PDB file of C-alpha atoms in Angstrom:
ATOM      1  CA  MET A   1     -24.230 -22.236   0.145  1.00  0.00           C
ATOM      2  CA  LEU A   2     -25.162 -18.760   1.354  1.00  0.00           C
ATOM      3  CA  ARG A   3     -21.551 -17.993   2.267  1.00  0.00           C
ATOM      4  CA  ALA A   4     -20.325 -19.261  -1.108  1.00  0.00           C
ATOM      5  CA  LEU A   5     -22.922 -17.106  -2.852  1.00  0.00           C
ATOM      6  CA  ARG A   6     -21.844 -14.112  -0.765  1.00  0.00           C
ATOM      7  CA  ARG A   7     -18.277 -14.694  -1.886  1.00  0.00           C
ATOM      8  CA  ARG A   8     -19.240 -14.875  -5.562  1.00  0.00           C
ATOM      9  CA  VAL A   9     -21.412 -11.783  -5.390  1.00  0.00           C
ATOM     10  CA  LEU A  10     -19.019  -9.589  -3.411  1.00  0.00           C
ATOM     11  CA  THR A  11     -15.581 -10.668  -4.695  1.00  0.00           C
ATOM     12  CA  PRO A  12     -14.171  -8.834  -7.754  1.00  0.00           C
ATOM     13  CA  ASN A  13     -13.210 -10.978 -10.748  1.00  0.00           C
ATOM     14  CA  VAL A  14      -9.574 -12.077 -10.731  1.00  0.00           C
ATOM     15  CA  ARG A  15      -9.287 -11.029 -14.380  1.00  0.00           C
ATOM     16  CA  GLU A  16      -9.337  -7.438 -13.127  1.00  0.00           C
ATOM     17  CA  THR A  17      -5.817  -7.986 -11.734  1.00  0.00           C
ATOM     18  CA  HIS A  18      -4.285  -9.129 -15.041  1.00  0.00           C
ATOM     19  CA  LEU A  19      -1.790  -6.605 -16.386  1.00  0.00           C
ATOM     20  CA  ASP A  20      -3.058  -6.974 -19.962  1.00  0.00           C
ATOM     21  CA  ARG A  21      -6.590  -6.238 -18.797  1.00  0.00           C
ATOM     22  CA  ARG A  22      -5.444  -3.172 -16.893  1.00  0.00           C
ATOM     23  CA  GLY A  23      -3.243  -1.920 -19.723  1.00  0.00           C
ATOM     24  CA  PHE A  24      -0.184  -1.831 -17.464  1.00  0.00           C
ATOM     25  CA  HIS A  25       3.399  -2.045 -18.708  1.00  0.00           C
ATOM     26  CA  VAL A  26       4.873  -5.550 -18.916  1.00  0.00           C
ATOM     27  CA  LYS A  27       8.599  -5.547 -18.187  1.00  0.00           C
ATOM     28  CA  ASN A  28       9.113  -9.289 -18.511  1.00  0.00           C
ATOM     29  CA  PRO A  29       7.203 -12.517 -17.771  1.00  0.00           C
ATOM     30  CA  GLU A  30       8.649 -12.788 -14.262  1.00  0.00           C
ATOM     31  CA  ALA A  31       7.506  -9.299 -13.224  1.00  0.00           C
ATOM     32  CA  LYS A  32       4.110  -9.907 -14.810  1.00  0.00           C
ATOM     33  CA  HIS A  33       3.717 -13.141 -12.852  1.00  0.00           C
ATOM     34  CA  GLN A  34       4.744 -11.465  -9.594  1.00  0.00           C
ATOM     35  CA  LEU A  35       2.309  -8.580  -9.905  1.00  0.00           C
ATOM     36  CA  GLU A  36      -0.555 -10.807 -10.977  1.00  0.00           C
ATOM     37  CA  THR A  37       0.159 -13.179  -8.090  1.00  0.00           C
ATOM     38  CA  VAL A  38      -0.023 -10.215  -5.722  1.00  0.00           C
ATOM     39  CA  GLY A  39      -3.381  -9.236  -7.192  1.00  0.00           C
ATOM     40  CA  CYS A  40      -4.715 -12.785  -7.058  1.00  0.00           C
ATOM     41  CA  THR A  41      -3.596 -13.171  -3.442  1.00  0.00           C
ATOM     42  CA  PHE A  42      -5.277  -9.890  -2.511  1.00  0.00           C
ATOM     43  CA  LEU A  43      -8.567 -11.203  -3.895  1.00  0.00           C
ATOM     44  CA  GLN A  44      -8.044 -14.518  -2.129  1.00  0.00           C
ATOM     45  CA  GLY A  45      -7.773 -12.678   1.189  1.00  0.00           C
ATOM     46  CA  TYR A  46     -10.838 -10.625   0.288  1.00  0.00           C
ATOM     47  CA  ALA A  47     -12.804 -13.786  -0.412  1.00  0.00           C
ATOM     48  CA  TYR A  48     -11.692 -15.349   2.879  1.00  0.00           C
ATOM     49  CA  ALA A  49     -13.008 -12.335   4.785  1.00  0.00           C
ATOM     50  CA  VAL A  50     -16.458 -12.364   3.166  1.00  0.00           C
ATOM     51  CA  GLU A  51     -16.987 -16.143   3.109  1.00  0.00           C
ATOM     52  CA  ALA A  52     -15.717 -17.110   6.573  1.00  0.00           C
ATOM     53  CA  ARG A  53     -18.215 -17.660   9.378  1.00  0.00           C
ATOM     54  CA  SER A  54     -16.178 -15.389  11.630  1.00  0.00           C
ATOM     55  CA  ALA A  55     -13.050 -13.254  11.727  1.00  0.00           C
ATOM     56  CA  ALA A  56     -11.296 -16.102  13.535  1.00  0.00           C
ATOM     57  CA  GLU A  57     -12.056 -18.507  10.695  1.00  0.00           C
ATOM     58  CA  ALA A  58     -10.908 -15.934   8.142  1.00  0.00           C
ATOM     59  CA  GLU A  59      -7.647 -15.581  10.072  1.00  0.00           C
ATOM     60  CA  GLU A  60      -7.179 -19.350  10.063  1.00  0.00           C
ATOM     61  CA  TRP A  61      -7.443 -19.364   6.276  1.00  0.00           C
ATOM     62  CA  LEU A  62      -5.254 -16.274   5.868  1.00  0.00           C
ATOM     63  CA  GLU A  63      -2.443 -17.912   7.816  1.00  0.00           C
ATOM     64  CA  THR A  64      -2.240 -20.640   5.145  1.00  0.00           C
ATOM     65  CA  VAL A  65      -1.169 -18.127   2.483  1.00  0.00           C
ATOM     66  CA  PRO A  66       2.562 -18.374   1.632  1.00  0.00           C
ATOM     67  CA  ARG A  67       4.586 -16.035   3.836  1.00  0.00           C
ATOM     68  CA  ALA A  68       5.873 -13.862   0.966  1.00  0.00           C
ATOM     69  CA  TYR A  69       2.315 -12.974  -0.057  1.00  0.00           C
ATOM     70  CA  ARG A  70       0.450 -13.175   3.251  1.00  0.00           C
ATOM     71  CA  GLY A  71       0.425  -9.413   3.777  1.00  0.00           C
ATOM     72  CA  PHE A  72      -1.406  -8.900   0.494  1.00  0.00           C
ATOM     73  CA  ALA A  73      -4.016 -11.435   1.598  1.00  0.00           C
ATOM     74  CA  TYR A  74      -4.561  -9.490   4.835  1.00  0.00           C
ATOM     75  CA  GLU A  75      -4.849  -6.278   2.804  1.00  0.00           C
ATOM     76  CA  GLY A  76      -7.598  -7.897   0.736  1.00  0.00           C
ATOM     77  CA  ALA A  77      -9.221  -9.200   3.902  1.00  0.00           C
ATOM     78  CA  GLY A  78      -9.325  -5.644   5.262  1.00  0.00           C
ATOM     79  CA  MET A  79     -11.306  -4.595   2.225  1.00  0.00           C
ATOM     80  CA  GLY A  80     -13.589  -7.621   2.430  1.00  0.00           C
ATOM     81  CA  ALA A  81     -14.238  -7.111   6.137  1.00  0.00           C
ATOM     82  CA  VAL A  82     -15.395  -3.523   5.605  1.00  0.00           C
ATOM     83  CA  MET A  83     -17.595  -4.509   2.659  1.00  0.00           C
ATOM     84  CA  LEU A  84     -19.231  -7.198   4.796  1.00  0.00           C
ATOM     85  CA  ASP A  85     -19.598  -4.888   7.795  1.00  0.00           C
ATOM     86  CA  ALA A  86     -21.226  -2.264   5.569  1.00  0.00           C
ATOM     87  CA  LEU A  87     -23.951  -4.777   4.714  1.00  0.00           C
ATOM     88  CA  SER A  88     -24.499  -5.722   8.343  1.00  0.00           C
ATOM     89  CA  GLY A  89     -24.249  -2.226   9.810  1.00  0.00           C
ATOM     90  CA  SER A  90     -21.465  -3.135  12.253  1.00  0.00           C
ATOM     91  CA  ASP A  91     -17.682  -3.233  12.509  1.00  0.00           C
ATOM     92  CA  LYS A  92     -17.584  -6.768  13.867  1.00  0.00           C
ATOM     93  CA  ARG A  93     -15.629  -8.382  11.034  1.00  0.00           C
ATOM     94  CA  LEU A  94     -13.017  -5.612  10.806  1.00  0.00           C
ATOM     95  CA  SER A  95     -12.462  -5.350  14.561  1.00  0.00           C
ATOM     96  CA  GLY A  96     -12.212  -9.129  14.787  1.00  0.00           C
ATOM     97  CA  LEU A  97      -9.708  -9.214  11.957  1.00  0.00           C
ATOM     98  CA  LEU A  98      -7.474  -6.690  13.738  1.00  0.00           C
ATOM     99  CA  GLU A  99      -7.218  -9.008  16.735  1.00  0.00           C
ATOM    100  CA  GLY A 100      -5.016 -12.089  16.922  1.00  0.00           C
ATOM    101  CA  GLU A 101      -2.588 -12.601  14.038  1.00  0.00           C
ATOM    102  CA  GLY A 102      -4.206  -9.756  12.128  1.00  0.00           C
ATOM    103  CA  ALA A 103      -2.647  -7.271  14.551  1.00  0.00           C
ATOM    104  CA  LYS A 104       0.724  -8.048  12.954  1.00  0.00           C
ATOM    105  CA  HIS A 105      -0.675  -6.989   9.591  1.00  0.00           C
ATOM    106  CA  ASP A 106      -2.564  -3.897  10.762  1.00  0.00           C
ATOM    107  CA  TYR A 107      -0.783  -1.588   8.288  1.00  0.00           C
ATOM    108  CA  MET A 108      -1.976  -3.739   5.405  1.00  0.00           C
ATOM    109  CA  ILE A 109      -5.480  -4.092   6.827  1.00  0.00           C
ATOM    110  CA  TRP A 110      -5.902  -0.314   7.122  1.00  0.00           C
ATOM    111  CA  VAL A 111      -4.786   0.045   3.513  1.00  0.00           C
ATOM    112  CA  GLY A 112      -7.455  -2.516   2.598  1.00  0.00           C
ATOM    113  CA  VAL A 113     -10.058  -0.375   4.367  1.00  0.00           C
ATOM    114  CA  GLY A 114      -9.244   2.363   1.852  1.00  0.00           C
ATOM    115  CA  TRP A 115      -9.954  -0.028  -1.013  1.00  0.00           C
ATOM    116  CA  ALA A 116     -13.411  -0.659   0.446  1.00  0.00           C
ATOM    117  CA  MET A 117     -14.113   3.061   0.822  1.00  0.00           C
ATOM    118  CA  ALA A 118     -13.392   3.494  -2.885  1.00  0.00           C
ATOM    119  CA  ARG A 119     -16.138   0.943  -3.649  1.00  0.00           C
ATOM    120  CA  LEU A 120     -18.749   2.055  -1.108  1.00  0.00           C
ATOM    121  CA  PRO A 121     -21.070   5.080  -1.105  1.00  0.00           C
ATOM    122  CA  LYS A 122     -19.832   7.657   1.376  1.00  0.00           C
ATOM    123  CA  PHE A 123     -22.676   7.081   3.848  1.00  0.00           C
ATOM    124  CA  LEU A 124     -21.422   3.503   4.310  1.00  0.00           C
ATOM    125  CA  TRP A 125     -17.809   4.460   4.997  1.00  0.00           C
ATOM    126  CA  PRO A 126     -16.480   3.182   8.344  1.00  0.00           C
ATOM    127  CA  ASP A 127     -16.059   5.644  11.201  1.00  0.00           C
ATOM    128  CA  VAL A 128     -12.353   6.422  10.853  1.00  0.00           C
ATOM    129  CA  THR A 129     -12.393   8.802  13.819  1.00  0.00           C
ATOM    130  CA  LYS A 130     -12.104   5.667  15.971  1.00  0.00           C
ATOM    131  CA  VAL A 131      -8.897   4.622  14.199  1.00  0.00           C
ATOM    132  CA  ASP A 132      -5.420   5.400  15.553  1.00  0.00           C
ATOM    133  CA  PRO A 133      -4.888   9.037  14.424  1.00  0.00           C
ATOM    134  CA  VAL A 134      -1.380   8.219  13.193  1.00  0.00           C
ATOM    135  CA  LEU A 135      -2.232   5.107  11.195  1.00  0.00           C
ATOM    136  CA  ARG A 136      -5.595   6.247   9.837  1.00  0.00           C
ATOM    137  CA  TRP A 137      -3.778   7.978   6.971  1.00  0.00           C
ATOM    138  CA  LEU A 138      -2.887   4.540   5.610  1.00  0.00           C
ATOM    139  CA  ILE A 139      -6.571   4.215   4.731  1.00  0.00           C
ATOM    140  CA  LEU A 140      -6.149   7.013   2.195  1.00  0.00           C
ATOM    141  CA  ASP A 141      -3.053   5.268   0.870  1.00  0.00           C
ATOM    142  CA  GLY A 142      -5.343   2.355   0.042  1.00  0.00           C
ATOM    143  CA  TYR A 143      -7.963   4.658  -1.474  1.00  0.00           C
ATOM    144  CA  GLY A 144      -5.358   6.335  -3.687  1.00  0.00           C
ATOM    145  CA  PHE A 145      -3.925   3.002  -4.780  1.00  0.00           C
ATOM    146  CA  HIS A 146      -7.384   1.742  -5.752  1.00  0.00           C
ATOM    147  CA  GLN A 147      -8.137   4.836  -7.825  1.00  0.00           C
ATOM    148  CA  ALA A 148      -4.832   4.720  -9.711  1.00  0.00           C
ATOM    149  CA  TYR A 149      -5.090   0.952 -10.222  1.00  0.00           C
ATOM    150  CA  PHE A 150      -8.701   0.851 -11.434  1.00  0.00           C
ATOM    151  CA  LYS A 151      -9.196   4.406 -12.738  1.00  0.00           C
ATOM    152  CA  THR A 152      -5.793   4.652 -14.377  1.00  0.00           C
ATOM    153  CA  GLU A 153      -6.931   6.884 -17.228  1.00  0.00           C
ATOM    154  CA  ASP A 154      -7.968   9.699 -14.867  1.00  0.00           C
ATOM    155  CA  TYR A 155      -5.471   9.230 -12.049  1.00  0.00           C
ATOM    156  CA  VAL A 156      -2.343   8.255 -14.002  1.00  0.00           C
ATOM    157  CA  ARG A 157      -2.728   8.966 -17.712  1.00  0.00           C
ATOM    158  CA  LYS A 158      -3.990  12.482 -16.928  1.00  0.00           C
ATOM    159  CA  PRO A 159      -1.586  13.421 -14.103  1.00  0.00           C
ATOM    160  CA  HIS A 160      -2.599  17.086 -14.003  1.00  0.00           C
ATOM    161  CA  LEU A 161      -6.236  16.341 -13.209  1.00  0.00           C
ATOM    162  CA  GLU A 162      -7.282  17.260  -9.681  1.00  0.00           C
ATOM    163  CA  HIS A 163      -9.483  14.968  -7.617  1.00  0.00           C
ATOM    164  CA  PRO A 164     -10.892  16.854  -4.604  1.00  0.00           C
ATOM    165  CA  PHE A 165     -11.345  14.630  -1.577  1.00  0.00           C
ATOM    166  CA  SER A 166     -12.831  15.147   1.869  1.00  0.00           C
ATOM    167  CA  TRP A 167     -13.254  12.788   4.796  1.00  0.00           C
ATOM    168  CA  ALA A 168     -13.691  12.783   8.557  1.00  0.00           C
ATOM    169  CA  GLY A 169     -10.184  11.532   9.282  1.00  0.00           C
ATOM    170  CA  GLY A 170      -8.229  14.764   9.129  1.00  0.00           C
ATOM    171  CA  THR A 171      -7.375  17.885   7.135  1.00  0.00           C
ATOM    172  CA  ASP A 172      -8.386  17.952   3.489  1.00  0.00           C
ATOM    173  CA  ALA A 173      -5.065  19.513   2.507  1.00  0.00           C
ATOM    174  CA  TYR A 174      -3.060  16.571   3.795  1.00  0.00           C
ATOM    175  CA  SER A 175      -5.616  14.107   2.439  1.00  0.00           C
ATOM    176  CA  GLN A 176      -4.381  14.880  -1.067  1.00  0.00           C
ATOM    177  CA  ARG A 177      -0.835  14.019  -0.045  1.00  0.00           C
ATOM    178  CA  ALA A 178      -1.871  10.755   1.565  1.00  0.00           C
ATOM    179  CA  LEU A 179      -3.746   9.852  -1.615  1.00  0.00           C
ATOM    180  CA  ASP A 180      -0.581  10.556  -3.613  1.00  0.00           C
ATOM    181  CA  GLN A 181       1.338   8.104  -1.460  1.00  0.00           C
ATOM    182  CA  GLY A 182      -1.155   5.430  -2.517  1.00  0.00           C
ATOM    183  CA  ILE A 183      -1.034   6.554  -6.139  1.00  0.00           C
ATOM    184  CA  GLY A 184       2.743   6.293  -6.036  1.00  0.00           C
ATOM    185  CA  ARG A 185       2.453   2.747  -4.736  1.00  0.00           C
ATOM    186  CA  ALA A 186       0.130   1.902  -7.624  1.00  0.00           C
ATOM    187  CA  LEU A 187       2.582   3.383 -10.133  1.00  0.00           C
ATOM    188  CA  TRP A 188       4.978   0.538  -9.339  1.00  0.00           C
ATOM    189  CA  PHE A 189       2.248  -1.781 -10.678  1.00  0.00           C
ATOM    190  CA  VAL A 190       1.169   0.446 -13.582  1.00  0.00           C
ATOM    191  CA  GLY A 191       4.810   0.711 -14.647  1.00  0.00           C
ATOM    192  CA  GLY A 192       5.295  -3.043 -14.372  1.00  0.00           C
ATOM    193  CA  THR A 193       8.171  -2.659 -11.834  1.00  0.00           C
ATOM    194  CA  ASP A 194      10.310  -1.057 -14.551  1.00  0.00           C
ATOM    195  CA  PRO A 195      12.222   1.853 -12.938  1.00  0.00           C
ATOM    196  CA  ASP A 196      12.470   3.744 -16.237  1.00  0.00           C
ATOM    197  CA  VAL A 197       8.715   3.582 -16.787  1.00  0.00           C
ATOM    198  CA  VAL A 198       7.748   4.290 -13.174  1.00  0.00           C
ATOM    199  CA  ALA A 199      10.104   7.268 -12.939  1.00  0.00           C
ATOM    200  CA  GLY A 200       8.638   8.582 -16.195  1.00  0.00           C
ATOM    201  CA  LEU A 201       5.115   8.293 -14.811  1.00  0.00           C
ATOM    202  CA  ILE A 202       6.093  10.217 -11.672  1.00  0.00           C
ATOM    203  CA  ALA A 203       7.856  12.903 -13.696  1.00  0.00           C
ATOM    204  CA  ALA A 204       4.602  13.653 -15.541  1.00  0.00           C
ATOM    205  CA  TYR A 205       2.905  14.844 -12.338  1.00  0.00           C
ATOM    206  CA  PRO A 206       3.354  18.381 -10.988  1.00  0.00           C
ATOM    207  CA  GLU A 207       6.695  18.588  -9.200  1.00  0.00           C
ATOM    208  CA  HIS A 208       5.227  19.302  -5.764  1.00  0.00           C
ATOM    209  CA  ARG A 209       3.675  15.795  -5.810  1.00  0.00           C
ATOM    210  CA  HIS A 210       6.873  13.912  -6.638  1.00  0.00           C
ATOM    211  CA  GLY A 211       8.019  13.380  -3.049  1.00  0.00           C
ATOM    212  CA  ASP A 212       4.846  11.592  -1.963  1.00  0.00           C
ATOM    213  CA  LEU A 213       4.715   9.605  -5.208  1.00  0.00           C
ATOM    214  CA  TYR A 214       8.283   8.400  -4.689  1.00  0.00           C
ATOM    215  CA  ALA A 215       7.475   7.503  -1.089  1.00  0.00           C
ATOM    216  CA  GLY A 216       4.621   5.288  -2.253  1.00  0.00           C
ATOM    217  CA  SER A 217       6.733   3.728  -4.982  1.00  0.00           C
ATOM    218  CA  GLY A 218       9.504   3.107  -2.451  1.00  0.00           C
ATOM    219  CA  LEU A 219       7.085   1.164  -0.300  1.00  0.00           C
ATOM    220  CA  ALA A 220       5.859  -0.879  -3.280  1.00  0.00           C
ATOM    221  CA  CYS A 221       9.259  -1.680  -4.734  1.00  0.00           C
ATOM    222  CA  THR A 222      10.413  -2.944  -1.340  1.00  0.00           C
ATOM    223  CA  TYR A 223       7.249  -4.821  -0.336  1.00  0.00           C
ATOM    224  CA  ALA A 224       6.019  -6.161  -3.699  1.00  0.00           C
ATOM    225  CA  GLY A 225       9.429  -6.429  -5.303  1.00  0.00           C
ATOM    226  CA  SER A 226      10.266  -7.821  -8.754  1.00  0.00           C
ATOM    227  CA  ALA A 227      13.256  -5.568  -9.337  1.00  0.00           C
ATOM    228  CA  ASP A 228      16.924  -6.481  -9.039  1.00  0.00           C
ATOM    229  CA  GLU A 229      19.638  -4.514  -7.272  1.00  0.00           C
ATOM    230  CA  GLN A 230      20.732  -2.571 -10.329  1.00  0.00           C
ATOM    231  CA  GLU A 231      17.154  -1.582 -11.106  1.00  0.00           C
ATOM    232  CA  LEU A 232      16.609  -0.288  -7.579  1.00  0.00           C
ATOM    233  CA  LYS A 233      19.857   1.694  -7.737  1.00  0.00           C
ATOM    234  CA  LYS A 234      18.678   3.230 -10.996  1.00  0.00           C
ATOM    235  CA  PHE A 235      15.328   4.072  -9.411  1.00  0.00           C
ATOM    236  CA  ALA A 236      17.143   5.772  -6.524  1.00  0.00           C
ATOM    237  CA  GLU A 237      19.102   7.843  -9.033  1.00  0.00           C
ATOM    238  CA  TYR A 238      15.881   8.879 -10.749  1.00  0.00           C
ATOM    239  CA  ALA A 239      14.501   9.987  -7.374  1.00  0.00           C
ATOM    240  CA  GLY A 240      17.280  12.558  -7.018  1.00  0.00           C
ATOM    241  CA  LYS A 241      16.329  15.075  -4.328  1.00  0.00           C
ATOM    242  CA  ASN A 242      13.349  12.853  -3.488  1.00  0.00           C
ATOM    243  CA  LEU A 243      15.615   9.991  -2.411  1.00  0.00           C
ATOM    244  CA  PRO A 244      14.772  10.514   1.300  1.00  0.00           C
ATOM    245  CA  ASN A 245      11.083  10.072   0.416  1.00  0.00           C
ATOM    246  CA  LEU A 246      11.878   6.902  -1.524  1.00  0.00           C
ATOM    247  CA  ALA A 247      13.885   5.613   1.438  1.00  0.00           C
ATOM    248  CA  GLN A 248      11.092   6.469   3.870  1.00  0.00           C
ATOM    249  CA  GLY A 249       8.662   4.362   1.842  1.00  0.00           C
ATOM    250  CA  SER A 250      11.166   1.529   1.789  1.00  0.00           C
ATOM    251  CA  ALA A 251      11.565   1.778   5.573  1.00  0.00           C
ATOM    252  CA  PHE A 252       7.778   1.605   5.992  1.00  0.00           C
ATOM    253  CA  ALA A 253       7.695  -1.552   3.876  1.00  0.00           C
ATOM    254  CA  SER A 254      10.533  -3.055   5.897  1.00  0.00           C
ATOM    255  CA  GLU A 255       8.720  -2.336   9.149  1.00  0.00           C
ATOM    256  CA  ALA A 256       5.500  -3.879   7.829  1.00  0.00           C
ATOM    257  CA  ARG A 257       7.274  -7.096   6.834  1.00  0.00           C
ATOM    258  CA  VAL A 258       9.415  -7.316   9.968  1.00  0.00           C
ATOM    259  CA  LYS A 259       6.387  -6.762  12.216  1.00  0.00           C
ATOM    260  CA  ALA A 260       4.420  -9.466  10.394  1.00  0.00           C
ATOM    261  CA  GLY A 261       7.318 -11.922  10.257  1.00  0.00           C
ATOM    262  CA  THR A 262       7.200 -12.005   6.449  1.00  0.00           C
ATOM    263  CA  THR A 263      10.652 -10.634   5.611  1.00  0.00           C
ATOM    264  CA  ILE A 264      12.045 -12.187   2.422  1.00  0.00           C
ATOM    265  CA  ASP A 265      15.339 -11.919   0.534  1.00  0.00           C
ATOM    266  CA  HIS A 266      14.037  -9.092  -1.638  1.00  0.00           C
ATOM    267  CA  THR A 267      13.179  -7.064   1.471  1.00  0.00           C
ATOM    268  CA  ARG A 268      16.789  -7.369   2.624  1.00  0.00           C
ATOM    269  CA  MET A 269      18.199  -6.314  -0.728  1.00  0.00           C
ATOM    270  CA  ALA A 270      15.820  -3.382  -1.138  1.00  0.00           C
ATOM    271  CA  ALA A 271      16.463  -2.079   2.387  1.00  0.00           C
ATOM    272  CA  ARG A 272      20.210  -2.277   1.816  1.00  0.00           C
ATOM    273  CA  VAL A 273      19.991  -0.366  -1.468  1.00  0.00           C
ATOM    274  CA  LEU A 274      17.373   2.236  -0.542  1.00  0.00           C
ATOM    275  CA  CYS A 275      17.942   2.689   3.204  1.00  0.00           C
ATOM    276  CA  ALA A 276      21.668   3.442   3.175  1.00  0.00           C
ATOM    277  CA  GLY A 277      22.896  -0.115   3.729  1.00  0.00           C
ATOM    278  CA  ARG A 278      20.498  -0.974   6.548  1.00  0.00           C
ATOM    279  CA  THR A 279      18.935  -4.338   7.197  1.00  0.00           C
ATOM    280  CA  PRO A 280      15.118  -4.502   7.232  1.00  0.00           C
ATOM    281  CA  GLU A 281      15.273  -4.813  11.006  1.00  0.00           C
ATOM    282  CA  GLU A 282      17.400  -1.659  11.285  1.00  0.00           C
ATOM    283  CA  ALA A 283      15.104   0.277   8.940  1.00  0.00           C
ATOM    284  CA  ALA A 284      12.110  -0.958  10.917  1.00  0.00           C
ATOM    285  CA  GLN A 285      13.705   0.216  14.151  1.00  0.00           C
ATOM    286  CA  VAL A 286      14.034   3.723  12.707  1.00  0.00           C
ATOM    287  CA  CYS A 287      10.273   3.682  12.141  1.00  0.00           C
ATOM    288  CA  LEU A 288       9.617   2.483  15.669  1.00  0.00           C
ATOM    289  CA  ASP A 289      12.028   4.963  17.264  1.00  0.00           C
ATOM    290  CA  THR A 290      10.525   7.965  15.483  1.00  0.00           C
ATOM    291  CA  ARG A 291       6.818   7.149  15.767  1.00  0.00           C
ATOM    292  CA  PRO A 292       5.120  10.014  17.670  1.00  0.00           C
ATOM    293  CA  ASP A 293       3.470   9.255  21.003  1.00  0.00           C
ATOM    294  CA  THR A 294       0.952  12.071  20.672  1.00  0.00           C
ATOM    295  CA  CYS A 295      -0.949  13.781  17.873  1.00  0.00           C
ATOM    296  CA  PRO A 296      -0.788  17.537  18.440  1.00  0.00           C
ATOM    297  CA  GLY A 297      -3.191  19.799  16.602  1.00  0.00           C
ATOM    298  CA  GLY A 298      -2.275  21.946  13.637  1.00  0.00           C
ATOM    299  CA  ASP A 299      -2.054  21.583   9.888  1.00  0.00           C
ATOM    300  CA  THR A 300       0.716  18.966   9.961  1.00  0.00           C
ATOM    301  CA  PRO A 301      -0.568  15.539  11.042  1.00  0.00           C
ATOM    302  CA  ALA A 302       1.590  13.393  13.309  1.00  0.00           C
ATOM    303  CA  PHE A 303       1.764  10.889  10.445  1.00  0.00           C
ATOM    304  CA  GLU A 304       3.591  13.435   8.283  1.00  0.00           C
ATOM    305  CA  THR A 305       5.935  14.369  11.131  1.00  0.00           C
ATOM    306  CA  TRP A 306       6.694  10.674  11.488  1.00  0.00           C
ATOM    307  CA  ARG A 307       7.465  10.330   7.778  1.00  0.00           C
ATOM    308  CA  ARG A 308       9.779  13.345   7.842  1.00  0.00           C
ATOM    309  CA  ASP A 309      11.676  12.036  10.847  1.00  0.00           C
ATOM    310  CA  ILE A 310      12.122   8.642   9.193  1.00  0.00           C
ATOM    311  CA  ALA A 311      13.356  10.244   5.990  1.00  0.00           C
ATOM    312  CA  ALA A 312      15.838  12.389   7.905  1.00  0.00           C
ATOM    313  CA  ARG A 313      17.279   9.406   9.781  1.00  0.00           C
ATOM    314  CA  VAL A 314      17.169   6.631   7.241  1.00  0.00           C
ATOM    315  CA  VAL A 315      19.244   8.433   4.594  1.00  0.00           C
ATOM    316  CA  VAL A 316      22.524   9.916   5.789  1.00  0.00           C
ATOM    317  CA  PRO A 317      23.399  13.236   4.058  1.00  0.00           C
ATOM    318  CA  SER A 318      26.308  11.898   1.984  1.00  0.00           C
ATOM    319  CA  TYR A 319      24.158   9.023   0.747  1.00  0.00           C
ATOM    320  CA  SER A 320      21.316  11.387  -0.152  1.00  0.00           C
ATOM    321  CA  GLN A 321      23.632  13.672  -2.123  1.00  0.00           C
ATOM    322  CA  LYS A 322      25.470  10.981  -4.060  1.00  0.00           C
ATOM    323  CA  GLY A 323      22.557   8.569  -4.554  1.00  0.00           C
ATOM    324  CA  ALA A 324      22.371   4.839  -4.014  1.00  0.00           C
ATOM    325  CA  SER A 325      25.317   4.159  -6.291  1.00  0.00           C
ATOM    326  CA  ALA A 326      27.701   5.805  -3.803  1.00  0.00           C
TER     327      ALA A 326
END
């Protein structure tokens, strides 16, 4: 009974994921159903993390989620684990979640940690200095997504507003860019997976932010889906000079699904369209081949160097110049 009560108290209401409630664009019933299923599955994973007796039990429940949506459940579990750990003053649930099968979903779990940070007072934030210095930036991706998804008026409807951010994980200057990658991912949801609407939302932001926003949207349109081949080609055309960023996000999504064993037909189509004809496995290999072994000092984090190298390799010059319709 105590665990059930904990779940009810800590878990956000599923109505908060309904597109009508959020005021997001509805492209068609199928896209609406897909995005709301993603949101519902995220909250299911969150609930598993806060109600389970242990991380191992949470993992057992998470592995029952349909393969196409399992990554979203692990993302929610990452958020739930940090919320629970914040109450207990430990990192036991999060560290346990990252072991076993959760290790295959570590990208999604770190993103979920960012969701939790957006809901917790700063003094309860987890110690991110212990996190892999390359992957810790995914936490800010999650933070940015949360803000754009739940504080859409300030983060999306008023694209010229600035939102200063500081944390212990790295340089403040790059923090803003990592947040934009998460905001871009959320724009795929705010725009209802409609490439015309999403591209319009990105265009409203200052131009220097477009690359990171397209990278986030590229990850979302490949991982969350609900767009056909022609729509993705149109989105690639909208990206224009930011096509390498869009492709880099798509490659990230491919690597996340391949690593977790959750590749689906949409992943294959999106990788082919956005990553210059590659399979998800080939796009994932680009990510693996370019990941830095060390994190040198300086203003450019290794994570950004990694993203640049992926973008340079995943889109051949002729493809970048002519667009996905070439």
